[in-house]
């Protein structure tokens, strides 16, 4: 197991360098001048020249990237052009919100999706058809639309949950949970449809296998066969799906955070892009890449736990 | 055992949801029946800085108002009001010297007393900044006859110098000596003498900014709220939901979302034309497009545009057709200029023919596509001008920096400034685009008639000022130095329990949020 983790981590380093280089290069093609954006039209030429020099914009792109990489290795991702805040500090402040969304969404989607998938696989044809339609709807309806409906009903009409905003856990656990309920549900609904379908199909296949028939013939209770034996057999496709879903949740938070005005990485990336705040965009791109790497690593670890063959390969 | 675990998990889930439901949906401000004791304002962007010399103005003033008291204020009737200074006025009759007498007993939030020297040092710091209003301050010089008097001298006459010391110009927001000693800190904390102080501990930069009462403020009775919070909410629809559910008390609306609260008695909507949208005809000497040097061509453009149709289509109920670079209700608005260019494509064609452009001409125009309304407006103008043979070759910039860069290349004979200009006294509104050294006059065009009219307005006393201001507008419009299309509204939607939320007469910025109260 340990060599697998080490190998994956070693591979992630060039990946991060490539992603950061591509982002940097692409940003250099974006029309407009960040120094002008920051200073506005009233700035004098001296102010403009000084800011360009401070931002290394007077250097070739390759030099700019090299300086960026050098600082990044030292743990300095630069400062926001607008607020002057450290990009690392900014990410540290907003990461918990996005993680709460992604992890919360994954837990909800997994628990509900697996339960529904198992339920559907063990019921008759009619309920499977109903399940197919509901599942299709769940994956087809965009989550931001679901979010808006949830807000209109549960925040504005009934005032059960806040329409917007985030309260840190340390400040008030109740308000923290309250603020996350609607965003997590909005994010999770598409995942529920996705996981339940995969679980249902995998469960149907597993239930048809010889060893399950043997277990049935041995008189073991059906509930135990399904939840203890068959579900373990569904592990690989379901874990793969959960991994993929988490990866889609990471960019998915951009829309959800914007609808609910949560101070996470998603809202920050939108603001930074609109403001042409390149250091922040660059820092967030790296963060999102790291998150994807971590999810893939977790999937690999789970894979090797579920399937010993992977460990020996 | 397993069943017990499942039961425990179920109880946990139910408990969490109950806890969540109990904690949620409670208004911290406007939802209660007693009215807000805290004030929460939503804005679509975080401030670029909390430093008065750097911050953009407009709605961003909501971040500055609580912590930075200004030397003078703008009263709802449009007149100047007292602030940190309680006496003010010109010295002599040339409109070049302006004296401010400081209120007695004023202290900064850190407890140090405010002196005339502090005011001058703050002015000097402001002059070095790059904020939108810094350019107005750069030519000024200052003296302090005594510890509570500041005399400001302008090298050229200025008929409205007191305005520079009101909130929308930020230079009158005096920074304490402690702030001036640590200018880097000014971006993320406050060093003013306002009724509130920024509380970094309760705030999250980029998300919400909290201001708590300043115990050293000179008038404790004027502190109406326990806390003022400015929340950053980029999505206008989310702001509306938050306003409806009582999470926020005030937001700035857009033509898209404003109709969604019509009929809701708990929410009041204010709207006022504050900026003019249209084309700045930069190349008035005909350097890039020869035809634009001909007054008849510029007038033809003004006759060729159906302003009512475009305004209705682009801004709906939140715009006003205008054919002058000033809007109704503001200093310098001219009723004569309003009638100079009725929609008349035939006359436009005739003028173009007389000027030798019967086959039309092409005008390169740069604009910012980051504002959807601007894009719609400029495309509508493009369509209408095409009918008289004038082709607009549009260059879109996706961000503000790109727009400025394009502007400075001098390749574009006209531009669209998004979200526009206006909402100011005519002396300030027309200087940037139309005087020779104005920052928007990138071709440096000198027009003797404009300069003369501007000089007359600059030197005019209070009695002659109103007519001189209208005369300046008439010159600009008669010579067709611009192609104004619409006056666009600033829309404000707020909790009906709030009192004192107003646009001052002749002004585009709301009264300071520190002056609002609850019912």
PDB file of N, CA, C and O in Angstrom, chain B residues 117-140:
ATOM      1  N   UNK B 117      -3.122  70.066  11.119  1.00  0.00           N
ATOM      2  CA  UNK B 117      -1.937  69.436  10.517  1.00  0.00           C
ATOM      3  C   UNK B 117      -2.263  68.010  10.090  1.00  0.00           C
ATOM      4  O   UNK B 117      -1.807  67.538   9.032  1.00  0.00           O
ATOM      5  N   UNK B 118      -3.064  67.312  10.893  1.00  0.00           N
ATOM      6  CA  UNK B 118      -3.457  65.940  10.525  1.00  0.00           C
ATOM      7  C   UNK B 118      -4.253  65.944   9.222  1.00  0.00           C
ATOM      8  O   UNK B 118      -4.093  65.067   8.375  1.00  0.00           O
ATOM      9  N   UNK B 119      -5.135  66.931   9.096  1.00  0.00           N
ATOM     10  CA  UNK B 119      -5.958  67.027   7.878  1.00  0.00           C
ATOM     11  C   UNK B 119      -5.059  67.224   6.652  1.00  0.00           C
ATOM     12  O   UNK B 119      -5.217  66.545   5.637  1.00  0.00           O
ATOM     13  N   UNK B 120      -4.107  68.128   6.776  1.00  0.00           N
ATOM     14  CA  UNK B 120      -3.218  68.406   5.636  1.00  0.00           C
ATOM     15  C   UNK B 120      -2.369  67.171   5.298  1.00  0.00           C
ATOM     16  O   UNK B 120      -2.209  66.814   4.126  1.00  0.00           O
ATOM     17  N   UNK B 121      -1.874  66.501   6.326  1.00  0.00           N
ATOM     18  CA  UNK B 121      -1.077  65.291   6.066  1.00  0.00           C
ATOM     19  C   UNK B 121      -1.916  64.228   5.370  1.00  0.00           C
ATOM     20  O   UNK B 121      -1.435  63.508   4.496  1.00  0.00           O
ATOM     21  N   UNK B 122      -3.165  64.141   5.781  1.00  0.00           N
ATOM     22  CA  UNK B 122      -4.064  63.162   5.158  1.00  0.00           C
ATOM     23  C   UNK B 122      -4.317  63.546   3.694  1.00  0.00           C
ATOM     24  O   UNK B 122      -4.316  62.699   2.797  1.00  0.00           O
ATOM     25  N   UNK B 123      -4.534  64.842   3.438  1.00  0.00           N
ATOM     26  CA  UNK B 123      -4.700  65.322   2.055  1.00  0.00           C
ATOM     27  C   UNK B 123      -3.484  64.949   1.199  1.00  0.00           C
ATOM     28  O   UNK B 123      -3.621  64.486   0.072  1.00  0.00           O
ATOM     29  N   UNK B 124      -2.317  65.182   1.765  1.00  0.00           N
ATOM     30  CA  UNK B 124      -1.077  64.942   1.004  1.00  0.00           C
ATOM     31  C   UNK B 124      -0.920  63.448   0.690  1.00  0.00           C
ATOM     32  O   UNK B 124      -0.455  63.072  -0.385  1.00  0.00           O
ATOM     33  N   UNK B 125      -1.309  62.626   1.651  1.00  0.00           N
ATOM     34  CA  UNK B 125      -1.261  61.183   1.401  1.00  0.00           C
ATOM     35  C   UNK B 125      -2.244  60.831   0.281  1.00  0.00           C
ATOM     36  O   UNK B 125      -1.936  60.054  -0.627  1.00  0.00           O
ATOM     37  N   UNK B 126      -3.430  61.420   0.351  1.00  0.00           N
ATOM     38  CA  UNK B 126      -4.461  61.134  -0.648  1.00  0.00           C
ATOM     39  C   UNK B 126      -4.000  61.527  -2.055  1.00  0.00           C
ATOM     40  O   UNK B 126      -4.288  60.839  -3.034  1.00  0.00           O
ATOM     41  N   UNK B 127      -3.277  62.631  -2.142  1.00  0.00           N
ATOM     42  CA  UNK B 127      -2.804  63.112  -3.453  1.00  0.00           C
ATOM     43  C   UNK B 127      -1.915  62.080  -4.150  1.00  0.00           C
ATOM     44  O   UNK B 127      -1.864  62.017  -5.366  1.00  0.00           O
ATOM     45  N   UNK B 128      -1.204  61.275  -3.355  1.00  0.00           N
ATOM     46  CA  UNK B 128      -0.294  60.287  -3.950  1.00  0.00           C
ATOM     47  C   UNK B 128      -1.017  59.021  -4.379  1.00  0.00           C
ATOM     48  O   UNK B 128      -0.442  58.172  -5.048  1.00  0.00           O
ATOM     49  N   UNK B 129      -2.259  58.852  -3.989  1.00  0.00           N
ATOM     50  CA  UNK B 129      -2.992  57.618  -4.280  1.00  0.00           C
ATOM     51  C   UNK B 129      -3.450  57.524  -5.724  1.00  0.00           C
ATOM     52  O   UNK B 129      -3.268  58.453  -6.520  1.00  0.00           O
ATOM     53  N   UNK B 130      -4.037  56.385  -6.055  1.00  0.00           N
ATOM     54  CA  UNK B 130      -4.515  56.200  -7.428  1.00  0.00           C
ATOM     55  C   UNK B 130      -6.027  56.016  -7.460  1.00  0.00           C
ATOM     56  O   UNK B 130      -6.579  55.517  -8.424  1.00  0.00           O
ATOM     57  N   UNK B 131      -6.700  56.359  -6.364  1.00  0.00           N
ATOM     58  CA  UNK B 131      -8.159  56.241  -6.341  1.00  0.00           C
ATOM     59  C   UNK B 131      -8.801  57.162  -7.363  1.00  0.00           C
ATOM     60  O   UNK B 131      -8.161  58.092  -7.868  1.00  0.00           O
ATOM     61  N   UNK B 132     -10.073  56.903  -7.684  1.00  0.00           N
ATOM     62  CA  UNK B 132     -10.740  57.664  -8.747  1.00  0.00           C
ATOM     63  C   UNK B 132     -10.771  59.163  -8.503  1.00  0.00           C
ATOM     64  O   UNK B 132     -10.803  59.945  -9.449  1.00  0.00           O
ATOM     65  N   UNK B 133     -10.782  59.584  -7.231  1.00  0.00           N
ATOM     66  CA  UNK B 133     -10.902  61.015  -6.955  1.00  0.00           C
ATOM     67  C   UNK B 133      -9.551  61.694  -6.736  1.00  0.00           C
ATOM     68  O   UNK B 133      -9.488  62.907  -6.571  1.00  0.00           O
ATOM     69  N   UNK B 134      -8.477  60.912  -6.736  1.00  0.00           N
ATOM     70  CA  UNK B 134      -7.167  61.490  -6.418  1.00  0.00           C
ATOM     71  C   UNK B 134      -6.780  62.597  -7.393  1.00  0.00           C
ATOM     72  O   UNK B 134      -6.143  63.586  -7.003  1.00  0.00           O
ATOM     73  N   UNK B 135      -7.189  62.417  -8.670  1.00  0.00           N
ATOM     74  CA  UNK B 135      -6.802  63.397  -9.693  1.00  0.00           C
ATOM     75  C   UNK B 135      -7.313  64.804  -9.351  1.00  0.00           C
ATOM     76  O   UNK B 135      -6.665  65.798  -9.669  1.00  0.00           O
ATOM     77  N   UNK B 136      -8.491  64.873  -8.705  1.00  0.00           N
ATOM     78  CA  UNK B 136      -9.037  66.189  -8.355  1.00  0.00           C
ATOM     79  C   UNK B 136      -8.184  66.882  -7.287  1.00  0.00           C
ATOM     80  O   UNK B 136      -8.172  68.102  -7.178  1.00  0.00           O
ATOM     81  N   UNK B 137      -7.530  66.098  -6.469  1.00  0.00           N
ATOM     82  CA  UNK B 137      -6.773  66.649  -5.347  1.00  0.00           C
ATOM     83  C   UNK B 137      -5.334  67.028  -5.712  1.00  0.00           C
ATOM     84  O   UNK B 137      -4.722  67.835  -5.028  1.00  0.00           O
ATOM     85  N   UNK B 138      -4.813  66.388  -6.765  1.00  0.00           N
ATOM     86  CA  UNK B 138      -3.381  66.566  -7.050  1.00  0.00           C
ATOM     87  C   UNK B 138      -2.958  68.026  -7.230  1.00  0.00           C
ATOM     88  O   UNK B 138      -1.890  68.414  -6.769  1.00  0.00           O
ATOM     89  N   UNK B 139      -3.766  68.872  -7.902  1.00  0.00           N
ATOM     90  CA  UNK B 139      -3.286  70.255  -8.098  1.00  0.00           C
ATOM     91  C   UNK B 139      -3.396  71.134  -6.848  1.00  0.00           C
ATOM     92  O   UNK B 139      -2.880  72.249  -6.834  1.00  0.00           O
ATOM     93  N   UNK B 140      -4.052  70.661  -5.808  1.00  0.00           N
ATOM     94  CA  UNK B 140      -4.349  71.522  -4.660  1.00  0.00           C
ATOM     95  C   UNK B 140      -3.140  71.691  -3.730  1.00  0.00           C
ATOM     96  O   UNK B 140      -2.308  70.804  -3.607  1.00  0.00           O
TER      97      UNK B 140
END
